[in-house]
Short mmCIF file of C-alpha atoms and ligand atoms in Angstrom, two decimals:
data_model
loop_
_atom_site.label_atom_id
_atom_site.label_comp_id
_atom_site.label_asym_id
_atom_site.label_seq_id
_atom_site.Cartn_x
_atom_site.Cartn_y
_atom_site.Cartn_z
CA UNK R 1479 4.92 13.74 17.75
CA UNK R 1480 5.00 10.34 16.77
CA UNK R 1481 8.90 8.04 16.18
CA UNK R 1482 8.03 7.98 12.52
CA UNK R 1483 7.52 11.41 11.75
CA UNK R 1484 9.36 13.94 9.94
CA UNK R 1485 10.27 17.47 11.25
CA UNK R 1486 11.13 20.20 9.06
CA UNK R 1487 14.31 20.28 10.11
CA UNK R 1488 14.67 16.65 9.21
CA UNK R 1489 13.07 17.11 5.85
CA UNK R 1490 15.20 20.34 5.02
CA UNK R 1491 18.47 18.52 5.66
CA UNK R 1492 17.46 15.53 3.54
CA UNK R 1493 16.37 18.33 0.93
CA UNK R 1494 19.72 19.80 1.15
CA UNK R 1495 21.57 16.27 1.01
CA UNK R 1496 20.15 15.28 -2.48
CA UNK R 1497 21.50 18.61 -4.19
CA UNK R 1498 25.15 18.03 -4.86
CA UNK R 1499 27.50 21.26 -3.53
CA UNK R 1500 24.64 22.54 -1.51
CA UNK R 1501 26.31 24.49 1.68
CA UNK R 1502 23.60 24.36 4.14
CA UNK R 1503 23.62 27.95 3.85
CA UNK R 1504 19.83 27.54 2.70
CA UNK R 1505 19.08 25.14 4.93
CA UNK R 1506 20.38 27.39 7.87
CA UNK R 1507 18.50 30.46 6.56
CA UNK R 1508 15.36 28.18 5.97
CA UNK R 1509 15.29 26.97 9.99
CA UNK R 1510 15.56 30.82 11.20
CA UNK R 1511 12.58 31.76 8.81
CA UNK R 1512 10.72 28.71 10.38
CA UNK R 1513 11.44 30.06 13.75
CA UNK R 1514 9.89 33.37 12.88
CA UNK R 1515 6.77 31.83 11.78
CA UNK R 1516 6.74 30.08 14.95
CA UNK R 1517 7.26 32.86 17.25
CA UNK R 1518 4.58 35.04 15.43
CA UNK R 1519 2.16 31.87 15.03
CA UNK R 1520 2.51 32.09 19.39
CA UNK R 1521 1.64 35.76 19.28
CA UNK R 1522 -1.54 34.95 17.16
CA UNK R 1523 -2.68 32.27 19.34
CA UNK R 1524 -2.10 34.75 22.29
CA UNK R 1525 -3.86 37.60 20.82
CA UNK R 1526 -4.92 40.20 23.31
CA UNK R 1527 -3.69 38.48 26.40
CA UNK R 1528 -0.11 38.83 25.09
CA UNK R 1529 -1.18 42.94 24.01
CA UNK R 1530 -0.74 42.20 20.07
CA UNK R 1531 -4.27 43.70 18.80
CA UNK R 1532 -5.17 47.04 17.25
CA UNK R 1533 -3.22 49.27 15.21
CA UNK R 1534 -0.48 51.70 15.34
CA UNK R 1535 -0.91 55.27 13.95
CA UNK R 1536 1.26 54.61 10.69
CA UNK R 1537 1.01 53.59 7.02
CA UNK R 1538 2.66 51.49 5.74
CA UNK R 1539 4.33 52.29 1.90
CA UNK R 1540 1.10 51.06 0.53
CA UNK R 1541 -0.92 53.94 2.77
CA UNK R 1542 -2.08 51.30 4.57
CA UNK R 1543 -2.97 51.70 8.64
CA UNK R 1544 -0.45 49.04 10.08
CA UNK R 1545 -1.98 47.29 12.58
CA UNK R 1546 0.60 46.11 16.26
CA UNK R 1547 0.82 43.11 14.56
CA UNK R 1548 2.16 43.74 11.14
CA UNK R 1549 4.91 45.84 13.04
CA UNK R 1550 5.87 42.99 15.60
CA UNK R 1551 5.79 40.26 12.98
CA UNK R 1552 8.10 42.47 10.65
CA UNK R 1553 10.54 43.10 13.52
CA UNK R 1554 10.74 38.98 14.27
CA UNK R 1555 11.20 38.18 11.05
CA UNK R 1556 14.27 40.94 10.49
CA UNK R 1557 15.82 40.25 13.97
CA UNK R 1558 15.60 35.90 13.28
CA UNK R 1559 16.94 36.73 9.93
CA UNK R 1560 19.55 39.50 9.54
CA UNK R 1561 22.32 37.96 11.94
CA UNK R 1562 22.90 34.12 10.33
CA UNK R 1563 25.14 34.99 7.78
CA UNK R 1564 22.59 33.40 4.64
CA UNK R 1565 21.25 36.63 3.39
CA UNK R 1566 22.55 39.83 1.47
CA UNK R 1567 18.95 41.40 1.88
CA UNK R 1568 15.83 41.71 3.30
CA UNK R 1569 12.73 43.70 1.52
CA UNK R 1570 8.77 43.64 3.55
CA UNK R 1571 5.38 44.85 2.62
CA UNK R 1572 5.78 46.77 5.86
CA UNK R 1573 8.63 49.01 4.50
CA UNK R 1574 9.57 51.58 1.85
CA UNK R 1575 13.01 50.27 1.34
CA UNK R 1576 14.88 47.55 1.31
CA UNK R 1577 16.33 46.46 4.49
CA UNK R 1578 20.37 45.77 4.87
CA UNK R 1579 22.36 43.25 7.16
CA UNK R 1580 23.37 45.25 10.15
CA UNK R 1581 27.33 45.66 9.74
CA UNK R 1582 28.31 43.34 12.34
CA UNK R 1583 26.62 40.61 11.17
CA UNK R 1584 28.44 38.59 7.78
CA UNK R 1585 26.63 38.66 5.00
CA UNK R 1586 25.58 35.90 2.58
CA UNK R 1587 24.09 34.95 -1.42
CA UNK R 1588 20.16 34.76 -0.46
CA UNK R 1589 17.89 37.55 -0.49
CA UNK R 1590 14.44 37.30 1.29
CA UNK R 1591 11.28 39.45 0.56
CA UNK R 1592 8.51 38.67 2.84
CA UNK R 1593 4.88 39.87 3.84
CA UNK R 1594 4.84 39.49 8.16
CA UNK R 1595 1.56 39.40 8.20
CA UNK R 1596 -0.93 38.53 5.56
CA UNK R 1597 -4.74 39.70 6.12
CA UNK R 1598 -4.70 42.20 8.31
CA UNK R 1599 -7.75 42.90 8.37
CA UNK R 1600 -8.61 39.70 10.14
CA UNK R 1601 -6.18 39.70 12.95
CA UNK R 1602 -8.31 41.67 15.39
CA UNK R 1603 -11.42 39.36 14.66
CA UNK R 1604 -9.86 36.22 15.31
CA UNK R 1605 -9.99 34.99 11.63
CA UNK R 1606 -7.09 33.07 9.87
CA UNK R 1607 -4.33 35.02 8.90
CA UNK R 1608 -0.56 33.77 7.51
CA UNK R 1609 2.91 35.12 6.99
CA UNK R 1610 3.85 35.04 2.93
CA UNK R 1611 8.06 34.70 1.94
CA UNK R 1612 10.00 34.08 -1.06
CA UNK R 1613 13.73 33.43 -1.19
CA UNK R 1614 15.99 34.89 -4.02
CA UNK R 1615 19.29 34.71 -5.28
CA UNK R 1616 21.34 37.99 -4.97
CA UNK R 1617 23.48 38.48 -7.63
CA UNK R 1618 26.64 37.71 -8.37
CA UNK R 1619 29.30 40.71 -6.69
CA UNK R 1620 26.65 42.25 -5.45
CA UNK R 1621 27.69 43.47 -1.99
CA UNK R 1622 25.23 46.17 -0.80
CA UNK R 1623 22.31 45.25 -2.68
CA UNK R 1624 19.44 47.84 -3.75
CA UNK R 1625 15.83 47.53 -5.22
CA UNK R 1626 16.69 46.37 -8.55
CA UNK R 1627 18.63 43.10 -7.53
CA UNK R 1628 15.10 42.03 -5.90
CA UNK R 1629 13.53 42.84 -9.40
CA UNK R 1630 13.46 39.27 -10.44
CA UNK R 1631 10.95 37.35 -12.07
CA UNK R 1632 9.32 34.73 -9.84
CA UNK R 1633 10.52 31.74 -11.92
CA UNK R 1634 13.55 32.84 -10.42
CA UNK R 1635 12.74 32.24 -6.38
CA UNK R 1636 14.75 29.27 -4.70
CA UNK R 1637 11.98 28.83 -2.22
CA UNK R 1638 8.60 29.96 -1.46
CA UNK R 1639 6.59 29.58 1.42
CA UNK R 1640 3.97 30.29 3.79
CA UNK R 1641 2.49 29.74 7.02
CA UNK R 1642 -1.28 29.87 7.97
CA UNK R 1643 -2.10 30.73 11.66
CA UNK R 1644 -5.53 29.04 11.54
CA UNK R 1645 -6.86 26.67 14.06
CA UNK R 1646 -3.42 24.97 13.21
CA UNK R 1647 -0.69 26.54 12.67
CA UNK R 1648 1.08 24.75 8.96
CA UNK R 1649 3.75 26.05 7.19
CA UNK R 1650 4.04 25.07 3.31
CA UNK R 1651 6.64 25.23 1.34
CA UNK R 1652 8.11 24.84 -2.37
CA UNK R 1653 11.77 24.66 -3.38
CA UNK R 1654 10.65 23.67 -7.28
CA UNK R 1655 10.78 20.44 -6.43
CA UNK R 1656 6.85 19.98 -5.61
CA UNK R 1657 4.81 21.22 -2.50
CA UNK R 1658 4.42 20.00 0.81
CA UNK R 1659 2.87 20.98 4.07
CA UNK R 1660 3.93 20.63 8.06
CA UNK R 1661 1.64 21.05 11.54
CA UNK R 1662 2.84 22.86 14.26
CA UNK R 1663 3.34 20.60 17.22
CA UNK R 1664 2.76 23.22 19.96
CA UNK R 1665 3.59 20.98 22.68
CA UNK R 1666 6.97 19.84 20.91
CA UNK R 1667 7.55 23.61 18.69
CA UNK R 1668 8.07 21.62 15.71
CA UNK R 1669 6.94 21.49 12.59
CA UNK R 1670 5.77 18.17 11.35
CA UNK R 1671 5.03 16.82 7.72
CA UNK R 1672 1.56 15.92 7.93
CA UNK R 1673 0.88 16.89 3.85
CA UNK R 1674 3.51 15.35 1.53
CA UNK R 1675 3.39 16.37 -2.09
CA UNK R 1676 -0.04 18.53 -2.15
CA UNK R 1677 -1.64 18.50 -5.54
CA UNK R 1678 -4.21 20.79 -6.70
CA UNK R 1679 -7.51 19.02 -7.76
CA UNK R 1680 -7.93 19.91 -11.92
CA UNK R 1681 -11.48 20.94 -11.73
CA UNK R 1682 -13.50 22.26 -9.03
CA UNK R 1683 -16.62 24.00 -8.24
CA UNK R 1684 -15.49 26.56 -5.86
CA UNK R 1685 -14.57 30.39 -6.22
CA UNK R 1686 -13.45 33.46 -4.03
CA UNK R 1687 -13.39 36.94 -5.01
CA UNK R 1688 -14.14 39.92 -3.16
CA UNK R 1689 -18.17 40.37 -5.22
CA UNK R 1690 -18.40 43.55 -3.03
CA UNK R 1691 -16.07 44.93 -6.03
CA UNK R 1692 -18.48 43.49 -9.17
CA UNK R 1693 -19.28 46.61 -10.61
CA UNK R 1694 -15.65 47.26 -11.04
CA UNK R 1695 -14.86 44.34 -13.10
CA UNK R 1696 -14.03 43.63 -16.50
CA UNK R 1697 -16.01 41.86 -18.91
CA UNK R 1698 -14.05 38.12 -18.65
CA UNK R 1699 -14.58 38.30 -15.35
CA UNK R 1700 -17.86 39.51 -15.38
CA UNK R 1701 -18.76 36.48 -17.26
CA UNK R 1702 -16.87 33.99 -15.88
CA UNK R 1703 -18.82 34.81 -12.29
CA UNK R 1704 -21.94 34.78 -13.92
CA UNK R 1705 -21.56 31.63 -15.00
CA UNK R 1706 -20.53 29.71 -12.00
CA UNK R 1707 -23.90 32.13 -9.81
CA UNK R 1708 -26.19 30.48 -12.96
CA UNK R 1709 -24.35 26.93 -12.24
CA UNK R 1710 -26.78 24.47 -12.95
CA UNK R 1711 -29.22 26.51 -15.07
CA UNK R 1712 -26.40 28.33 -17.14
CA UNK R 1713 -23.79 26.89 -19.65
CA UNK R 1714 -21.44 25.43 -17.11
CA UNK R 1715 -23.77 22.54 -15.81
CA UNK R 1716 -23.12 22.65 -12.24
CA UNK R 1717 -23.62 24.39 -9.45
CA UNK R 1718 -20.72 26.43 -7.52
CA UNK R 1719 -19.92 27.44 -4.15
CA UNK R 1720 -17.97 31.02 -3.25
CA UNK R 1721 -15.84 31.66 -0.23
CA UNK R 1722 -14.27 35.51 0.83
CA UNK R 1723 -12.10 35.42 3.69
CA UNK R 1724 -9.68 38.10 3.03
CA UNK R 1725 -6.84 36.59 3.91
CA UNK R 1726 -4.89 35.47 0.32
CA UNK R 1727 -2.97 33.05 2.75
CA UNK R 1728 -5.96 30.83 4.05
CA UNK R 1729 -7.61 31.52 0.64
CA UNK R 1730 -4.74 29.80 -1.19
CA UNK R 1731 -4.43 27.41 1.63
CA UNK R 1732 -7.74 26.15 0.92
CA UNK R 1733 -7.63 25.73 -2.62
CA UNK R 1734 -4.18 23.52 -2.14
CA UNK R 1735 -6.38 21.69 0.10
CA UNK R 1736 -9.53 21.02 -2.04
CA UNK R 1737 -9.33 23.04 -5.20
CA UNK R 1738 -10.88 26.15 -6.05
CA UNK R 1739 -9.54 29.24 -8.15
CA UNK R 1740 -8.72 32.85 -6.15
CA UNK R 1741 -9.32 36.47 -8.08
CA UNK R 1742 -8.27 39.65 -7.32
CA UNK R 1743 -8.22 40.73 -10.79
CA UNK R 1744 -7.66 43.99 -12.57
CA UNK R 1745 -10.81 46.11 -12.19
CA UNK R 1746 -11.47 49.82 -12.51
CA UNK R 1747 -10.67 51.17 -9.17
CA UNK R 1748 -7.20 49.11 -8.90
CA UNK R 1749 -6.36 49.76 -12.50
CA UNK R 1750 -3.88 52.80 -11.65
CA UNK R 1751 -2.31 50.52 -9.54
CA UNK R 1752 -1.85 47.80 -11.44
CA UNK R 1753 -4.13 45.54 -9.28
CA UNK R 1754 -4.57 45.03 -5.55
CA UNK R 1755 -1.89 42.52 -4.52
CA UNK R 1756 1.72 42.54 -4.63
CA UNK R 1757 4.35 41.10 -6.66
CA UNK R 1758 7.26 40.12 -4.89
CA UNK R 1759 5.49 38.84 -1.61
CA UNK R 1760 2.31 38.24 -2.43
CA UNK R 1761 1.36 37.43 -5.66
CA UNK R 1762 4.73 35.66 -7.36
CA UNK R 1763 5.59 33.49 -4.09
CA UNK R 1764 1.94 32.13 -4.53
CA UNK R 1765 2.30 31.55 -7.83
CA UNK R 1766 4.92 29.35 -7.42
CA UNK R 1767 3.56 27.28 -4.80
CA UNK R 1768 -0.38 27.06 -6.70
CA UNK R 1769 2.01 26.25 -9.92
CA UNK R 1770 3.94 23.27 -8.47
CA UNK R 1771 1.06 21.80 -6.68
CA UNK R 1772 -0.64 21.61 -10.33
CA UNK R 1773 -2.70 24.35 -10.31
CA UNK R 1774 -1.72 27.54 -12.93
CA UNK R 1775 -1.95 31.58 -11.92
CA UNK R 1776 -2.04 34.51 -14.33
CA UNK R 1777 -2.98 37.65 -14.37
CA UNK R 1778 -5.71 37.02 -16.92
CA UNK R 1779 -2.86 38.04 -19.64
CA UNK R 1780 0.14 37.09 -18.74
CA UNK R 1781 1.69 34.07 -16.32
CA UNK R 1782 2.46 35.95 -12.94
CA UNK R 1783 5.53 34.20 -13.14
CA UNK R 1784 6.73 35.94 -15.91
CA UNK R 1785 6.20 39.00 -14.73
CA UNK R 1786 9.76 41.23 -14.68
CA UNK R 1787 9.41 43.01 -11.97
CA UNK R 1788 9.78 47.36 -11.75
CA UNK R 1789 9.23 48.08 -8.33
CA UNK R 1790 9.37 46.16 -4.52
CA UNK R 1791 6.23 47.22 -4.38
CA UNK R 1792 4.30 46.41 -7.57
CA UNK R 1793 0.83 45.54 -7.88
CA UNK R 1794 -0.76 43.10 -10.35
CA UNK R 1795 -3.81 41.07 -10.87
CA UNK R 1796 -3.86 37.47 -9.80
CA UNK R 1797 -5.66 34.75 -10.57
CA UNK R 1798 -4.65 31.08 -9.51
CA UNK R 1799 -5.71 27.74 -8.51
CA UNK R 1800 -6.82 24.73 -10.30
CA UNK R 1801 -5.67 24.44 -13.63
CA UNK R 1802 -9.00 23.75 -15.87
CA UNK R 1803 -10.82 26.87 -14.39
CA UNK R 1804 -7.61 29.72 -14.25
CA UNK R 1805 -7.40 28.06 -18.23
CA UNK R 1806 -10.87 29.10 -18.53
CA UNK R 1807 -10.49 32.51 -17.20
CA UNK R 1808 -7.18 33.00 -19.72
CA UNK R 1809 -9.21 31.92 -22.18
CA UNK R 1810 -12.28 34.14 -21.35
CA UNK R 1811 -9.45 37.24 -21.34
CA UNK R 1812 -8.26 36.08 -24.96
CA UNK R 1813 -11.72 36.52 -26.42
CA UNK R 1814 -12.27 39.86 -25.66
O1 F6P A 717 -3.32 42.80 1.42
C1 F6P A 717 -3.65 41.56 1.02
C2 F6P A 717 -5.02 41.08 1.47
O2 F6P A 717 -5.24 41.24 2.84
C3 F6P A 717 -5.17 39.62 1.05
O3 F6P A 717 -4.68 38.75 2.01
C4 F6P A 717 -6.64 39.48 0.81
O4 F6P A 717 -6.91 38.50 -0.15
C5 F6P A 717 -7.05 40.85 0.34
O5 F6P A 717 -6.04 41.77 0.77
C6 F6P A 717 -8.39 41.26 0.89
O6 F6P A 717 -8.90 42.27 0.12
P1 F6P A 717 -10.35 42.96 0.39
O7 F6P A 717 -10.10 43.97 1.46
O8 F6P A 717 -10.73 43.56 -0.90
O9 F6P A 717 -11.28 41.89 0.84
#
């Protein structure tokens, strides 16, 4: 860490000082979410000489396996969260319901909704994986809040955020008021702004989506792949690159970085479901960050950030990332 550079902390506070009647509550609640993204970004470095791999023998509300991981990363992130006094709620991909500020502990106006640990899948083979969190307002007199006063539309987060444990650990972060990214200094445990004001590039000539699934698909997004595999030789007159890591986190990381456009759209095996990612701490906490970076993110028919939520758990289609190709795909869904 260099004199001239600026922590998170530092860059919070200065956040905090340019809105006028701001508390610090958020700031507060911000710094104990960062230290929860630090602690599991150390057990993720540590891996199995700190006895974090494998899984457990549950599901999770999704019928998922949980994996050690998911169930230590969801017990930091409660624990550094439920006793500051900023929040009236916590809700998780990791459990049915949503979770309530022990009684000895005041509560506050902020609700957070969170995904521990993003790309599961990948923790046990060493691959990038990231921690996914959205801050909400919780209503007005609302003093023991339940599942519908976390059933807000995503234009209506405070704050979203993630952090990628990759080779680096970076958190990035959106408060509506554009996007920017910090490095974890290991040696100092800070977070450092190293990627002010990230921008989506407009165009690019990179895709991810899971092809494994093609059969499934629908007929815009049929096409749209199609064209960008015949690149040169087809109508779109260049060629494309795809990517698949399974992890949305370092997938979306990657497009903030260089462009590119990320699908997990409706198909026939997730159509019962409504899709294959979540809502409220997966899909609408991206959206916001993809969205004020530049890019744009629908579900083919509708902007994800429009979406009214019904349930914590709700699934949708997603597609996001830089604006002239998600445009493309809206377009493609128009036309059929
Ligand atoms: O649960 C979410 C997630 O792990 C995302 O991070 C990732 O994009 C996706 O699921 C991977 O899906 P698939 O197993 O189809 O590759």
């Amino acid at each position: 860490m260099l004199p001239n550079h600026t922590t998170i902390t530092q860059f919070i506070i200065e956040e905090q000082r340019s809105i006028q009647g701001a508390t610090g509550d958020f700031t507060g609640l911000l710094t104990d979410v960062v230290l929860a993204c630090k602690t599991i970004s150390h057990l993720t470095k540590n891996g199995a000489l700190v006895n974090v791999l494998g899984s457990t023998q549950q599901e999770n509300v999704q019928g998922e396996t949980q994996k050690k991981l998911d169930i230590i990363a969801n017990t930091l992130f409660l624990k550094a969260n439920e006793w500051g006094g900023h929040l009236a709620a916590m809700a998780s991909e990791e459990m049915d319901d949503v979770y309530q500020i022990p009684a000895q502990y005041p509560r506050g106006k902020y609700l957070l909704v969170f995904d521990p640990l993003d790309g599961s899948s990948n923790i046990d083979v060493n691959v990038s994986i990231g921690t996914i969190f959205s801050i909400l307002r919780c209503p007005d007199h609302v003093e023991q809040p339940t599942v519908k006063d976390f059933l807000q539309p995503g234009t209506q987060q405070i704050c979203a955020g993630y952090a990628v444990y990759g080779p680096a650990t970076m958190m990035v972060l959106t408060t509506g008021n554009g996007v920017n990214g910090f490095t974890l200094d290991q040696n100092v445990g800070e977070f450092i702004l190293t990627h002010p004001n990230i921008k989506i590039p407009e165009d690019t000539q990179e895709f991810a989506i899971n092809s494994s699934n093609q059969r499934f698909w629908e007929e815009p997004v049929k096409r749209y792949v199609s064209e960008c595999l015949a690149g040169k030789t087809g109508t779109r007159d260049k060629d494309f690159n795809m990517r698949w890591i399974a992890s949305m986190v370092a997938e979306i990381h990657r497009i903030l970085m260089r462009g590119g456009v990320f699908l997990y759209p409706l198909d026939s095996k997730n159509k019962e479901k409504g899709g294959r990612l979540r809502l409220l701490y997966e899909a609408s906490p991206m959206s916001f960050i993809v969205e004020q970076a530049g890019g744009l993110s629908t579900t083919g028919r509708q902007p994800i950030l429009e979406i009214v939520p019904t349930d914590l758990h709700q699934r949708v289609p997603v597609i996001l990332g830089s604006r002239h190709e998600v445009q493309r795909l809206i377009d493609y869904h128009q036309a059929t």
